[in-house]
Short mmCIF file of C-alpha atoms in Angstrom, two decimals:
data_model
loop_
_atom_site.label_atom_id
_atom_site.label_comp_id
_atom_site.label_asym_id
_atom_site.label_seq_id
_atom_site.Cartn_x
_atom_site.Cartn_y
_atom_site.Cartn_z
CA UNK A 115 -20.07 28.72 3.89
CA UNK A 116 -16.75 26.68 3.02
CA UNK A 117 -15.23 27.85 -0.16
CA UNK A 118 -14.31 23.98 -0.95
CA UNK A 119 -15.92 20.69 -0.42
CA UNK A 120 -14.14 17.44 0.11
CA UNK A 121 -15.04 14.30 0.06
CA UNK A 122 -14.38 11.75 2.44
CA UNK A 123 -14.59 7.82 2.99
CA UNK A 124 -11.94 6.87 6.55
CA UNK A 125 -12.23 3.72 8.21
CA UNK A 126 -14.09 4.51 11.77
CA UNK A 127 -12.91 1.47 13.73
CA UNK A 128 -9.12 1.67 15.25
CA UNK A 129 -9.81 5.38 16.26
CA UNK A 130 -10.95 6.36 12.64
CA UNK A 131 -13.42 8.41 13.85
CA UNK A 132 -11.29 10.91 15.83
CA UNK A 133 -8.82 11.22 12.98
CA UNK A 134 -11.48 11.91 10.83
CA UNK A 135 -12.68 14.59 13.31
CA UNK A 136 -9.00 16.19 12.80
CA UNK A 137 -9.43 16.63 9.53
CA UNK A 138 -12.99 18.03 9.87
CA UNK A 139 -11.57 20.84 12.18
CA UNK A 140 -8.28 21.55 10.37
CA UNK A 141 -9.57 22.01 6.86
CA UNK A 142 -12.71 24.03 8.08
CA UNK A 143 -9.80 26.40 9.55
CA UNK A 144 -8.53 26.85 5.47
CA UNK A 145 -12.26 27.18 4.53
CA UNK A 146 -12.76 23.78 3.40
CA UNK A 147 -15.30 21.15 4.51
CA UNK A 148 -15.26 17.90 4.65
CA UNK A 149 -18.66 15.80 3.45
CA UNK A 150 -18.16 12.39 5.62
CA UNK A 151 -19.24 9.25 4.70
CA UNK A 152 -19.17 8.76 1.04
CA UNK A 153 -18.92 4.88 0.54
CA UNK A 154 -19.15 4.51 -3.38
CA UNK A 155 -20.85 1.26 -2.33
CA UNK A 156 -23.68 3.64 -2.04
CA UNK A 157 -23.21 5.32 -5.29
CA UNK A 158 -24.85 5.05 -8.88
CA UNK A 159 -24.51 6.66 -11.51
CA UNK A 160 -26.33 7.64 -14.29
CA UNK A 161 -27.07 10.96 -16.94
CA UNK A 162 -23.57 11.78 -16.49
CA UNK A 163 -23.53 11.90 -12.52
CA UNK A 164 -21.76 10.00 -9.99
CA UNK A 165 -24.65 9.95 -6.69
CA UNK A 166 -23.50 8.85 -3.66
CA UNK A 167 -25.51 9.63 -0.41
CA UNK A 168 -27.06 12.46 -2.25
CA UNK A 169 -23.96 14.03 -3.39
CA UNK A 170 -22.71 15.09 -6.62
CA UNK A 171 -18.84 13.54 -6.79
CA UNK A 172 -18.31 15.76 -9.78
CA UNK A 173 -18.89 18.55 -7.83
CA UNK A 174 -17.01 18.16 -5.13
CA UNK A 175 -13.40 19.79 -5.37
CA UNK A 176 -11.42 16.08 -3.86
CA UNK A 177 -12.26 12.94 -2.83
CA UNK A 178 -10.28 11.15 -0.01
CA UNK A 179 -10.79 7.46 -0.22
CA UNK A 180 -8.68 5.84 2.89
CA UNK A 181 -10.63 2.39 3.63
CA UNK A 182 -8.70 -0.72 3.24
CA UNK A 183 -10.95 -3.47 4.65
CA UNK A 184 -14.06 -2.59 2.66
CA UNK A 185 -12.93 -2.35 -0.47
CA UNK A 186 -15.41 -3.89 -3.23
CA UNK A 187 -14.87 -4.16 -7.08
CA UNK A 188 -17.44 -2.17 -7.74
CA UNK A 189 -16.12 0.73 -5.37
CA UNK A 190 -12.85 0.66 -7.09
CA UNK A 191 -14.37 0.48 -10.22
CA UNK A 192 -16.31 3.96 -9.39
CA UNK A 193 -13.47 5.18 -7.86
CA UNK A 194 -11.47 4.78 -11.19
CA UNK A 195 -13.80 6.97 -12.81
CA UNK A 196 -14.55 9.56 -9.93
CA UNK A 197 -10.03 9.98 -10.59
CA UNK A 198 -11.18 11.18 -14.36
CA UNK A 199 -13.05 13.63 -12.95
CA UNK A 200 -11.42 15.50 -9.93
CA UNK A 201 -8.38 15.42 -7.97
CA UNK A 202 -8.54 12.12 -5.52
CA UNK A 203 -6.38 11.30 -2.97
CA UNK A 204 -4.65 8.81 -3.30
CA UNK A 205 -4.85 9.07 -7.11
CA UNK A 206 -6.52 5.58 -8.78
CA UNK A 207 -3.28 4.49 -11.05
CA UNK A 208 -0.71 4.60 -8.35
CA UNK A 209 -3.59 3.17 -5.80
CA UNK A 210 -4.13 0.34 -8.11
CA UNK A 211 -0.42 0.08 -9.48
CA UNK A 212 0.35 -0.86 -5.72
CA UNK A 213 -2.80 -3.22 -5.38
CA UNK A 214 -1.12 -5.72 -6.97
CA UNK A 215 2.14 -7.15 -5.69
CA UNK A 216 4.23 -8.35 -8.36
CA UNK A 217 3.94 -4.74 -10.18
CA UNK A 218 4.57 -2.99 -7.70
CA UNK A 219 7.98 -5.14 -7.08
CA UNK A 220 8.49 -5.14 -11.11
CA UNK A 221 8.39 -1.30 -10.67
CA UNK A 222 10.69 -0.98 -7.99
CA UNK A 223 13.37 -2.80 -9.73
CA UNK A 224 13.31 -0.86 -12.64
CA UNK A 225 13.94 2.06 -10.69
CA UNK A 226 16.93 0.55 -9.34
CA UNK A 227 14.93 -0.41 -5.13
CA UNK A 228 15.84 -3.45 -3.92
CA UNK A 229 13.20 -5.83 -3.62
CA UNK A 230 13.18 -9.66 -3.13
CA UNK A 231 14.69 -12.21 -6.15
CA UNK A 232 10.63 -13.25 -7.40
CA UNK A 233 9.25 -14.82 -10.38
CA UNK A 234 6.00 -14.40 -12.40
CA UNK A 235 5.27 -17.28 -14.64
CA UNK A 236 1.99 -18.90 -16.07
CA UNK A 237 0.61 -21.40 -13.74
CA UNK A 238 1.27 -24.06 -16.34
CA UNK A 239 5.05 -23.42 -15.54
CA UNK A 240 5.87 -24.73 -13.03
CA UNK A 241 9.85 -25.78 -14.24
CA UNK A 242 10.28 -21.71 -14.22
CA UNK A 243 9.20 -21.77 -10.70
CA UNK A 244 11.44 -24.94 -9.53
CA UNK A 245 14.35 -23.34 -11.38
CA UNK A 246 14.20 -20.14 -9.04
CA UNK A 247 14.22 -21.67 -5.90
CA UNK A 248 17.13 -23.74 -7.00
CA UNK A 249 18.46 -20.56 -7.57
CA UNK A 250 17.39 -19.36 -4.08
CA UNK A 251 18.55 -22.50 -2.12
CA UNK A 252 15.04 -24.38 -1.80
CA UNK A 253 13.18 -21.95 0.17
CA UNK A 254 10.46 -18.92 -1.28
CA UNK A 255 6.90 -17.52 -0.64
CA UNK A 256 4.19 -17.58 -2.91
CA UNK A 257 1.94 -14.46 -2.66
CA UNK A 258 -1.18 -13.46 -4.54
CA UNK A 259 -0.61 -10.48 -6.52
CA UNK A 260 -3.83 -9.01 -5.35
CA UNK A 261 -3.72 -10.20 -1.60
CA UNK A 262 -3.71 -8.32 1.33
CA UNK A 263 -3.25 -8.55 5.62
CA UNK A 264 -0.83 -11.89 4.71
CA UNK A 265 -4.07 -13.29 3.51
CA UNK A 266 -2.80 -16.50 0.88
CA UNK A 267 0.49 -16.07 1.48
CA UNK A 268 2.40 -19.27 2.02
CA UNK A 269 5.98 -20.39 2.74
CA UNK A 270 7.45 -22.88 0.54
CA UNK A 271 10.74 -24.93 1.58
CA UNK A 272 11.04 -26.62 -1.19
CA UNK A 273 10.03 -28.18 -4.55
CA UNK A 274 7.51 -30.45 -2.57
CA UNK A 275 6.10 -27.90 -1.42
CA UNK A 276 5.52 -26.22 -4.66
CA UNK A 277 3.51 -29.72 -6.42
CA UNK A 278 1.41 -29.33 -2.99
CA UNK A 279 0.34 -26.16 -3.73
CA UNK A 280 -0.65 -26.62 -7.31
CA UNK A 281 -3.62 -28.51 -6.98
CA UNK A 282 -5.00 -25.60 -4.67
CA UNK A 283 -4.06 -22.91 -7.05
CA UNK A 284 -5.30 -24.61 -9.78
CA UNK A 285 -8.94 -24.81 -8.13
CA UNK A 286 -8.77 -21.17 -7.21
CA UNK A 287 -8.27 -20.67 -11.27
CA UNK A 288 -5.36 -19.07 -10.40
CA UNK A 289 -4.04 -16.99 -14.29
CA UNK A 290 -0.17 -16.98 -12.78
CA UNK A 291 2.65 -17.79 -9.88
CA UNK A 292 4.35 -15.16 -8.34
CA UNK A 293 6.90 -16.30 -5.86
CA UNK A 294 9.33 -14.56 -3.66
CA UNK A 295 13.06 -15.82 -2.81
CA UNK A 296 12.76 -16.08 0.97
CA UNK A 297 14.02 -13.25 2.94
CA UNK A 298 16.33 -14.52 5.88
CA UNK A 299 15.16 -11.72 8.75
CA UNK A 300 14.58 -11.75 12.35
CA UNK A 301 10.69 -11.86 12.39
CA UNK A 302 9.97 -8.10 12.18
CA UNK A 303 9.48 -5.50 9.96
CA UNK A 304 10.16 -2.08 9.80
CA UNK A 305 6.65 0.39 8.35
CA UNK A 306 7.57 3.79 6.93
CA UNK A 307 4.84 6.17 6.48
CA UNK A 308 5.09 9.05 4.05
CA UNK A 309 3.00 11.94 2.74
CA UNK A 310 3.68 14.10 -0.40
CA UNK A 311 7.08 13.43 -0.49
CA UNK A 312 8.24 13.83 3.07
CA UNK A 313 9.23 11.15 5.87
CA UNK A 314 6.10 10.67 8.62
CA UNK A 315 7.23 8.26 11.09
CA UNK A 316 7.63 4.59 11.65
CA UNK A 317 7.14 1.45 13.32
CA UNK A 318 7.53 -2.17 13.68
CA UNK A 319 5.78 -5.14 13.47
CA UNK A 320 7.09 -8.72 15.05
CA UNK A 321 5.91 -11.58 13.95
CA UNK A 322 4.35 -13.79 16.59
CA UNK A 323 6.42 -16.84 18.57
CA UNK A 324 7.47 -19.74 16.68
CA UNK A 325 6.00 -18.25 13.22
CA UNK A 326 7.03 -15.88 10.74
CA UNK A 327 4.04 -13.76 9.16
CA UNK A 328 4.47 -9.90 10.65
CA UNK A 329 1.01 -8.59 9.36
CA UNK A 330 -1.45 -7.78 12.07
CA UNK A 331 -4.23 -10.10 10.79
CA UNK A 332 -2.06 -12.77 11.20
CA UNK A 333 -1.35 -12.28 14.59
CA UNK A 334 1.90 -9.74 14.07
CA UNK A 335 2.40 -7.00 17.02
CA UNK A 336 3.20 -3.53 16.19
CA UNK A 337 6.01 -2.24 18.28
CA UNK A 338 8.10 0.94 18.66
CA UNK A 339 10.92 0.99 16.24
CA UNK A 340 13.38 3.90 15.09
CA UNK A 341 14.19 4.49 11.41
CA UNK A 342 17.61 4.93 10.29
CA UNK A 343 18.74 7.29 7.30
CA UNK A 344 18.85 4.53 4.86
CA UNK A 345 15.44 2.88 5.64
CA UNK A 346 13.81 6.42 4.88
CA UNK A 347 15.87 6.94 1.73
CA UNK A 348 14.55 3.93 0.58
CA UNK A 349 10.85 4.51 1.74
CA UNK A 350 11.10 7.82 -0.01
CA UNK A 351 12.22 6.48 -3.45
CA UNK A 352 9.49 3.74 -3.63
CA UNK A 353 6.56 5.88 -2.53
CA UNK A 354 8.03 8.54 -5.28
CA UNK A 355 8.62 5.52 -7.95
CA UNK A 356 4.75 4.34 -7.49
CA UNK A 357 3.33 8.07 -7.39
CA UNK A 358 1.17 7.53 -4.34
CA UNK A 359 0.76 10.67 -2.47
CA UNK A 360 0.19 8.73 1.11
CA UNK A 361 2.09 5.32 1.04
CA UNK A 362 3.43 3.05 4.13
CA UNK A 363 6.52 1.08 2.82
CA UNK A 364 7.40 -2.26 4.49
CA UNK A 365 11.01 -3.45 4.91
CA UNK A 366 12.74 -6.20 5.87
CA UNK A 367 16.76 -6.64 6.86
CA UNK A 368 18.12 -9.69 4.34
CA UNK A 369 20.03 -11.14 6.86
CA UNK A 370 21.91 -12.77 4.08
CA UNK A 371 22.83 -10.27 1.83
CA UNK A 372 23.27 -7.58 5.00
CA UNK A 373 20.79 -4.66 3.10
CA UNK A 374 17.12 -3.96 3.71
CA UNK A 375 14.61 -4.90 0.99
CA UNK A 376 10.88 -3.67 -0.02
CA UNK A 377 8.49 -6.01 0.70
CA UNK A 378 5.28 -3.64 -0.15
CA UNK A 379 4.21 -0.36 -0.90
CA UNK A 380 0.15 0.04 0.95
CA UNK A 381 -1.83 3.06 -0.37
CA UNK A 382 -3.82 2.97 2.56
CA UNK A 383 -1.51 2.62 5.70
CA UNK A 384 -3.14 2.68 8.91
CA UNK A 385 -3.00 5.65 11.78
CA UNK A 386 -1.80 4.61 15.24
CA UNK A 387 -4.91 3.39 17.16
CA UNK A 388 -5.34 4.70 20.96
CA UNK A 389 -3.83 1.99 22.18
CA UNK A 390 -0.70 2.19 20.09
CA UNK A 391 -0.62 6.27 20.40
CA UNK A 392 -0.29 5.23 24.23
CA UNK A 393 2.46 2.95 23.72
CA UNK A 394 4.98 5.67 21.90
CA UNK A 395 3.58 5.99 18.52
CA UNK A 396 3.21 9.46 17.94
CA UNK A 397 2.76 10.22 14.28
CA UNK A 398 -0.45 10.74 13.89
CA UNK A 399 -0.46 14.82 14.34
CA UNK A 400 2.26 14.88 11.90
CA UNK A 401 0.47 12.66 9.23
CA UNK A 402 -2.85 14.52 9.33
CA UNK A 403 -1.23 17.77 9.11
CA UNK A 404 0.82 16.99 6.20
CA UNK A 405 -2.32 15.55 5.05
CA UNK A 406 -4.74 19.05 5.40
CA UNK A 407 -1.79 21.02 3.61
CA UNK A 408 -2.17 18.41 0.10
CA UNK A 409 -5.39 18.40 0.23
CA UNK A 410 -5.44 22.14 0.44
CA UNK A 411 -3.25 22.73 -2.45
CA UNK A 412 -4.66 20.18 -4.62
CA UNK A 413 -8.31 21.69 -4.03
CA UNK A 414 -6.71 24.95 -5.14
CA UNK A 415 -4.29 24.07 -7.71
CA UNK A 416 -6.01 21.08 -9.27
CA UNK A 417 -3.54 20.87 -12.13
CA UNK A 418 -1.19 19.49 -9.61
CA UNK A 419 -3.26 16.31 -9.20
CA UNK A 420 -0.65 13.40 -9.70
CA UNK A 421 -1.37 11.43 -13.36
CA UNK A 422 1.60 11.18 -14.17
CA UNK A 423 2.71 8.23 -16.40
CA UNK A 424 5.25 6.03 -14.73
CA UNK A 425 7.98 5.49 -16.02
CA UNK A 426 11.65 3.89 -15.09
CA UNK A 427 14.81 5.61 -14.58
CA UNK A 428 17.05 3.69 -14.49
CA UNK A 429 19.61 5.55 -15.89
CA UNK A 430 19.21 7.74 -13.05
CA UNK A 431 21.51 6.96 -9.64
CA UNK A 432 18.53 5.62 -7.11
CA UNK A 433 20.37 2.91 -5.60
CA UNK A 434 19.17 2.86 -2.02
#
């Protein structure tokens, strides 16, 4: 009988299922085993007990939540609690810190990351909002703070644009703006993957012909792509700045300004699929491994579980 129990909820589609067979395998070799399956969709609680598929949360010694397209409110709002209660990876402030867009970019600044120009005003303020794209030449995106896959993201080119939008927003009961100054790039993207601290791999994504959105759900291709010193440097000091412990940073190159900017930080950034394995990308091995060893010393040294408050520094030197 395993001397630790972890819990875990992985996507199965895109290959899911044989990663998660990995990580059955590897952490049974450290005497650790893995209880599949728990969707806190399924969960209630009650008498001081988090139930989900028949199993205690409280007493399990981790919980590994890595599910981005079936996410619910009322899963996060379990999985905020389930955090409280034992080591989860990855842990719910940084997970939720990076939810959300314009924090995430607010956070980044402070520690000194290059990110975008962007604004966040109320919706009622609109003269903030023309104002900045003056500033930026005519041309930003708006993004929902809370969006995800490109999903609501739109292109503005100019202060028409903008009064177009409002009425939309507006109906959506939309509490703020946040715009973007637009990034002049070549269409793709560069994904860095990192875990605990250390570089994984990377890719690429390309937007398709004649449009400019690199995500996959809107149509973006992943391709092979090889990461430079400075794009890891940079990767490394945003994961570290929003405490996730798994984190895939996006980057584009500002054509413009010639330096490479952080578009997002994802707390739940994809393995290669087959197909993509096939095609060159060969990270996965890597990431799993590096994986099994944190979740093997955070089972055994919970006090290392990452709840740290965070904070700036910017009086430290982290200029990418």
């Amino acid at each position: 009988m395993a001397k630790h129990k972890v819990g875990f909820w992985l996507y199965e589609n895109g290959g899911g299922l044989a990663i998660q067979k990995k990580f059955e395998e590897q952490l049974l070799e450290r005497d650790i085993q893995v209880v599949p399956d728990l969707n806190l969709r399924e969960a209630s609680a009650s008498s001081g007990t988090i139930l989900c598929n028949g199993v205690s949360m409280e007493e399990l010694s981790l919980y590994f939540s890595y599910n981005a397209g079936q996410q619910t409110q009322y899963q996060i709002y379990l999985y905020d609690m389930v955090d409280r209660l034992i080591p989860v990876i990855n842990n719910f402030n940084s997970f939720a810190l990076t939810e959300d867009k314009f924090k995430t970019t607010h956070l980044l600044r402070q520690h000194n990351i290059r990110t975008p120009d962007y604004r966040l005003c109320h919706r009622n303020d609109l003269d903030s909002l023309r104002l900045a794209m003056r500033e930026w030449g005519g041309r930003a995106v708006y993004k929902p703070t809370d969006g995800w896959g490109g999903i609501g993201i739109v292109r503005l080119e100019n202060e028409e644009s903008l009064d177009m939008l409002q009425p939309f927003l507006h109906q959506l009961d939309v509490p703020h703006f946040f715009v973007e100054r637009y990034i002049d790039n070549d269409n793709t993207d560069f994904r860095i993957d990192i875990v605990d601290g250390q570089f994984v791999g990377c890719y690429g994504r390309q937007a398709p012909k004649d449009h400019w959105k690199t995500n996959i759900t809107s149509g973006g291709q992943v391709i092979n792509r090889e990461a430079n010193d400075e794009v890891i440097d940079i990767a490394l000091k945003a994961a570290a700045a929003t405490g996730l412990e798994i984190a895939g940073v996006d980057l584009l190159y500002d054509r413009e300004h010639e330096e490479y900017v952080v578009l997002e930080v994802n707390g739940i950034p994809a393995f290669a699929t087959p197909e993509q394995e096939a095609n060159g990308l060969d990270f996965n091995n890597r990431k799993i491994e590096l994986i099994v060893d944190l979740i093997e010393r955070l089972v055994q040294h919970p006090d290392q579980r990452n709840h740290r408050q965070l904070t700036t520094s910017t009086n430290e030197n982290t200029n990418a």
